[in-house]
Amino acid sequence: MARAHGITFPQVVTYDGLPGSAGGAHSLRAKHPDEAFQRLQSFVNACTEPLSSASWAFEICAGGPPASTEQLVALATERFGGPRHRAQTHTVWNVPSESVNHALDALIAVGPDAVTTHGRSLAALTYSTPVRLIDPDARTPYPDITPDAFGRFAVDGYGRLLGDSGIRATLGTAASALSLWLNLPADQRLSPGARHLQGHLPFRLSAKHWRLWRPTRSGDSYRATKIPSPVPDRA
């Protein structure tokens, strides 16, 4: 999208944590899925404002203990109805928000030893939602960090846009993880905003996945360069 001459094009800083090449997600450092859920909720409540209703799903992988698999399938069918997707490797059910606790109870009931032959969680509750990040000083979302502010520039082919943050969590029987796509102001608000995020996460934000996005000279695209982490090193 071409832009008119004379406009000061905005910049934005993103955190991609973690891309597939770096493992795909941060560990929530919780042995049990209900503990991971509490850590997820603490971060979401303190640092974000959801843009729409969150998407919840319950996934059971193939290749696990038959008794535990049958137990989970029976419970999922009873609570959530027919599956949304069925494949040789996994089966997925949509989970209404009012049934999230039932899904967590099912994961807890089969225990942390419920894994596939490849060592993956036999079952997991997944959560994904687009969000706006909260300015810790104003206690409201950053008003100038929106997709429209950056011309709805597509970062990749997966639907991610500059100015549009999102999170995805996987709460599994054996392990839980959180993926982050965060957009922050490229000005004096960056450091306090990044510190606020770090203060509500159970893991250390990577120093390698921060990027500053600047508009190109023509003004119809953006280019990214890696920048140092705006979160101070621990003493």
Short mmCIF file of N, CA and C in Angstrom, two decimals, residues 87-176:
data_model
loop_
_atom_site.label_atom_id
_atom_site.label_comp_id
_atom_site.label_asym_id
_atom_site.label_seq_id
_atom_site.Cartn_x
_atom_site.Cartn_y
_atom_site.Cartn_z
N ALA A 87 -7.30 -36.97 12.42
CA ALA A 87 -6.23 -37.41 11.52
C ALA A 87 -5.56 -38.63 12.12
N GLN A 88 -4.62 -39.23 11.38
CA GLN A 88 -3.94 -40.41 11.90
C GLN A 88 -3.10 -40.07 13.13
N THR A 89 -2.59 -38.85 13.19
CA THR A 89 -1.67 -38.48 14.26
C THR A 89 -2.35 -37.85 15.47
N HIS A 90 -3.54 -37.29 15.30
CA HIS A 90 -4.19 -36.60 16.42
C HIS A 90 -5.66 -36.34 16.11
N THR A 91 -6.41 -36.06 17.18
CA THR A 91 -7.82 -35.70 17.07
C THR A 91 -8.05 -34.44 17.90
N VAL A 92 -8.86 -33.50 17.37
CA VAL A 92 -9.04 -32.20 18.01
C VAL A 92 -10.52 -31.91 18.22
N TRP A 93 -10.85 -31.42 19.42
CA TRP A 93 -12.21 -30.97 19.75
C TRP A 93 -12.18 -29.48 20.06
N ASN A 94 -13.21 -28.75 19.66
CA ASN A 94 -13.41 -27.39 20.14
C ASN A 94 -13.86 -27.44 21.59
N VAL A 95 -13.39 -26.48 22.39
CA VAL A 95 -13.74 -26.44 23.80
C VAL A 95 -14.40 -25.09 24.10
N PRO A 96 -15.67 -25.08 24.50
CA PRO A 96 -16.30 -23.82 24.91
C PRO A 96 -15.58 -23.27 26.15
N SER A 97 -15.58 -21.97 26.29
CA SER A 97 -14.86 -21.36 27.41
C SER A 97 -15.37 -21.85 28.75
N GLU A 98 -16.66 -22.16 28.84
CA GLU A 98 -17.21 -22.62 30.12
C GLU A 98 -16.81 -24.06 30.44
N SER A 99 -16.16 -24.74 29.48
CA SER A 99 -15.75 -26.13 29.70
C SER A 99 -14.24 -26.29 29.86
N VAL A 100 -13.53 -25.17 29.95
CA VAL A 100 -12.06 -25.23 30.07
C VAL A 100 -11.66 -26.01 31.31
N ASN A 101 -12.34 -25.81 32.43
CA ASN A 101 -11.98 -26.53 33.66
C ASN A 101 -12.16 -28.03 33.51
N HIS A 102 -13.15 -28.45 32.73
CA HIS A 102 -13.34 -29.89 32.49
C HIS A 102 -12.16 -30.45 31.72
N ALA A 103 -11.66 -29.68 30.75
CA ALA A 103 -10.51 -30.14 29.97
C ALA A 103 -9.26 -30.24 30.86
N LEU A 104 -9.07 -29.26 31.72
CA LEU A 104 -7.93 -29.31 32.64
C LEU A 104 -8.05 -30.51 33.58
N ASP A 105 -9.24 -30.76 34.08
CA ASP A 105 -9.44 -31.91 34.98
C ASP A 105 -9.09 -33.22 34.27
N ALA A 106 -9.41 -33.30 32.98
CA ALA A 106 -9.10 -34.52 32.23
C ALA A 106 -7.60 -34.71 32.10
N LEU A 107 -6.87 -33.64 31.85
CA LEU A 107 -5.42 -33.73 31.74
C LEU A 107 -4.79 -34.15 33.07
N ILE A 108 -5.30 -33.58 34.15
CA ILE A 108 -4.77 -33.90 35.47
C ILE A 108 -5.06 -35.36 35.84
N ALA A 109 -6.25 -35.85 35.44
CA ALA A 109 -6.67 -37.19 35.83
C ALA A 109 -5.76 -38.27 35.24
N VAL A 110 -5.29 -38.08 34.00
CA VAL A 110 -4.45 -39.12 33.39
C VAL A 110 -3.00 -39.01 33.86
N GLY A 111 -2.61 -37.85 34.39
CA GLY A 111 -1.29 -37.70 35.01
C GLY A 111 -0.17 -37.37 34.05
N PRO A 112 0.98 -36.95 34.59
CA PRO A 112 2.12 -36.52 33.77
C PRO A 112 2.82 -37.64 33.02
N ASP A 113 2.51 -38.89 33.35
CA ASP A 113 3.13 -40.01 32.63
C ASP A 113 2.40 -40.35 31.34
N ALA A 114 1.32 -39.63 31.06
CA ALA A 114 0.56 -39.87 29.83
C ALA A 114 1.27 -39.21 28.66
N VAL A 115 2.16 -39.98 28.02
CA VAL A 115 2.93 -39.47 26.88
C VAL A 115 2.84 -40.46 25.73
N THR A 116 3.17 -39.98 24.54
CA THR A 116 3.20 -40.85 23.36
C THR A 116 4.53 -41.59 23.31
N THR A 117 4.66 -42.48 22.35
CA THR A 117 5.91 -43.22 22.18
C THR A 117 7.06 -42.31 21.81
N HIS A 118 6.75 -41.10 21.34
CA HIS A 118 7.79 -40.11 21.00
C HIS A 118 8.06 -39.14 22.15
N GLY A 119 7.43 -39.37 23.30
CA GLY A 119 7.69 -38.53 24.45
C GLY A 119 6.87 -37.26 24.52
N ARG A 120 5.93 -37.07 23.59
CA ARG A 120 5.07 -35.89 23.62
C ARG A 120 3.92 -36.09 24.59
N SER A 121 3.33 -34.97 25.01
CA SER A 121 2.12 -35.06 25.83
C SER A 121 1.05 -35.83 25.07
N LEU A 122 0.41 -36.77 25.75
CA LEU A 122 -0.66 -37.52 25.11
C LEU A 122 -1.82 -36.61 24.75
N ALA A 123 -2.10 -35.64 25.62
CA ALA A 123 -3.22 -34.71 25.37
C ALA A 123 -2.82 -33.32 25.82
N ALA A 124 -3.48 -32.33 25.22
CA ALA A 124 -3.18 -30.95 25.56
C ALA A 124 -4.39 -30.07 25.32
N LEU A 125 -4.49 -29.03 26.13
CA LEU A 125 -5.48 -27.97 25.94
C LEU A 125 -4.74 -26.79 25.33
N THR A 126 -5.21 -26.32 24.18
CA THR A 126 -4.54 -25.21 23.51
C THR A 126 -5.39 -23.96 23.58
N TYR A 127 -4.70 -22.83 23.66
CA TYR A 127 -5.35 -21.52 23.81
C TYR A 127 -4.68 -20.55 22.83
N SER A 128 -5.46 -19.85 22.06
CA SER A 128 -4.89 -18.85 21.16
C SER A 128 -5.85 -17.66 21.05
N THR A 129 -5.25 -16.46 20.99
CA THR A 129 -6.07 -15.26 20.88
C THR A 129 -5.23 -14.08 20.42
N PRO A 130 -5.79 -13.20 19.60
CA PRO A 130 -5.12 -11.93 19.31
C PRO A 130 -5.31 -11.00 20.50
N VAL A 131 -4.30 -10.19 20.79
CA VAL A 131 -4.38 -9.29 21.94
C VAL A 131 -3.76 -7.94 21.61
N ARG A 132 -4.04 -6.97 22.46
CA ARG A 132 -3.31 -5.70 22.47
C ARG A 132 -2.54 -5.64 23.78
N LEU A 133 -1.29 -5.20 23.71
CA LEU A 133 -0.48 -5.12 24.91
C LEU A 133 -0.83 -3.87 25.72
N ILE A 134 -0.72 -4.00 27.04
CA ILE A 134 -1.04 -2.91 27.96
C ILE A 134 0.19 -2.04 28.21
N ASP A 135 0.02 -0.74 28.11
CA ASP A 135 1.04 0.22 28.53
C ASP A 135 1.02 0.24 30.06
N PRO A 136 2.12 -0.17 30.72
CA PRO A 136 2.08 -0.26 32.19
C PRO A 136 1.91 1.08 32.88
N ASP A 137 2.29 2.18 32.22
CA ASP A 137 2.12 3.49 32.83
C ASP A 137 0.68 3.99 32.71
N ALA A 138 0.11 3.86 31.52
CA ALA A 138 -1.27 4.33 31.31
C ALA A 138 -2.30 3.30 31.76
N ARG A 139 -1.87 2.02 31.86
CA ARG A 139 -2.76 0.90 32.23
C ARG A 139 -3.88 0.69 31.21
N THR A 140 -3.60 1.08 29.98
CA THR A 140 -4.52 0.86 28.87
C THR A 140 -3.70 0.39 27.67
N PRO A 141 -4.33 -0.20 26.65
CA PRO A 141 -3.57 -0.63 25.48
C PRO A 141 -2.90 0.55 24.78
N TYR A 142 -1.73 0.28 24.18
CA TYR A 142 -1.05 1.31 23.41
C TYR A 142 -1.97 1.77 22.28
N PRO A 143 -2.34 3.04 22.23
CA PRO A 143 -3.33 3.48 21.24
C PRO A 143 -2.80 3.49 19.81
N ASP A 144 -1.47 3.56 19.64
CA ASP A 144 -0.89 3.68 18.31
C ASP A 144 -0.30 2.38 17.79
N ILE A 145 -0.48 1.29 18.52
CA ILE A 145 0.03 -0.01 18.06
C ILE A 145 -1.15 -0.84 17.58
N THR A 146 -1.52 -0.64 16.34
CA THR A 146 -2.64 -1.36 15.71
C THR A 146 -2.23 -1.72 14.29
N PRO A 147 -2.83 -2.72 13.67
CA PRO A 147 -2.48 -3.06 12.30
C PRO A 147 -2.67 -1.90 11.32
N ASP A 148 -3.71 -1.11 11.51
CA ASP A 148 -3.95 0.01 10.59
C ASP A 148 -2.83 1.05 10.65
N ALA A 149 -2.21 1.22 11.82
CA ALA A 149 -1.14 2.20 11.96
C ALA A 149 0.07 1.86 11.10
N PHE A 150 0.20 0.58 10.74
CA PHE A 150 1.35 0.13 9.95
C PHE A 150 0.92 -0.41 8.59
N GLY A 151 -0.19 0.11 8.10
CA GLY A 151 -0.64 -0.25 6.76
C GLY A 151 -1.04 -1.69 6.61
N ARG A 152 -1.36 -2.36 7.74
CA ARG A 152 -1.72 -3.78 7.73
C ARG A 152 -0.66 -4.60 7.00
N PHE A 153 0.60 -4.28 7.30
CA PHE A 153 1.72 -4.97 6.67
C PHE A 153 1.81 -6.41 7.17
N ALA A 154 1.81 -7.36 6.24
CA ALA A 154 1.88 -8.78 6.57
C ALA A 154 3.33 -9.20 6.78
N VAL A 155 3.62 -9.71 7.96
CA VAL A 155 4.98 -10.12 8.30
C VAL A 155 5.35 -11.42 7.62
N ASP A 156 4.37 -12.33 7.48
CA ASP A 156 4.64 -13.63 6.89
C ASP A 156 3.36 -14.13 6.22
N GLY A 157 3.39 -15.38 5.82
CA GLY A 157 2.24 -15.96 5.15
C GLY A 157 1.26 -16.62 6.09
N TYR A 158 1.44 -16.41 7.39
CA TYR A 158 0.58 -17.06 8.39
C TYR A 158 -0.44 -16.10 8.99
N GLY A 159 -0.59 -14.93 8.40
CA GLY A 159 -1.60 -13.98 8.85
C GLY A 159 -1.14 -13.01 9.91
N ARG A 160 0.14 -13.03 10.28
CA ARG A 160 0.61 -12.09 11.30
C ARG A 160 0.83 -10.71 10.67
N LEU A 161 0.36 -9.67 11.36
CA LEU A 161 0.48 -8.30 10.90
C LEU A 161 1.27 -7.48 11.90
N LEU A 162 1.99 -6.48 11.40
CA LEU A 162 2.60 -5.53 12.31
C LEU A 162 1.50 -4.80 13.09
N GLY A 163 1.72 -4.63 14.38
CA GLY A 163 0.73 -3.95 15.21
C GLY A 163 -0.32 -4.86 15.81
N ASP A 164 -0.28 -6.15 15.47
CA ASP A 164 -1.30 -7.09 15.92
C ASP A 164 -0.63 -8.21 16.71
N SER A 165 -0.66 -8.14 18.03
CA SER A 165 -0.02 -9.13 18.89
C SER A 165 -0.91 -10.36 19.05
N GLY A 166 -0.29 -11.46 19.45
CA GLY A 166 -1.06 -12.67 19.68
C GLY A 166 -0.30 -13.65 20.54
N ILE A 167 -1.01 -14.53 21.21
CA ILE A 167 -0.39 -15.55 22.05
C ILE A 167 -1.04 -16.90 21.77
N ARG A 168 -0.23 -17.95 21.97
CA ARG A 168 -0.73 -19.32 21.82
C ARG A 168 -0.08 -20.18 22.91
N ALA A 169 -0.91 -20.83 23.69
CA ALA A 169 -0.41 -21.67 24.77
C ALA A 169 -0.84 -23.11 24.54
N THR A 170 0.03 -24.04 24.95
CA THR A 170 -0.27 -25.46 24.92
C THR A 170 -0.07 -26.00 26.32
N LEU A 171 -1.15 -26.44 26.95
CA LEU A 171 -1.11 -26.97 28.31
C LEU A 171 -1.26 -28.48 28.21
N GLY A 172 -0.14 -29.19 28.36
CA GLY A 172 -0.14 -30.62 28.10
C GLY A 172 0.01 -31.48 29.33
N THR A 173 -0.22 -32.78 29.16
CA THR A 173 -0.10 -33.71 30.27
C THR A 173 1.34 -33.77 30.78
N ALA A 174 2.31 -33.64 29.89
CA ALA A 174 3.71 -33.79 30.28
C ALA A 174 4.49 -32.48 30.24
N ALA A 175 4.05 -31.50 29.47
CA ALA A 175 4.77 -30.22 29.36
C ALA A 175 3.81 -29.16 28.84
N SER A 176 4.12 -27.90 29.17
CA SER A 176 3.29 -26.77 28.73
C SER A 176 4.18 -25.67 28.20
#
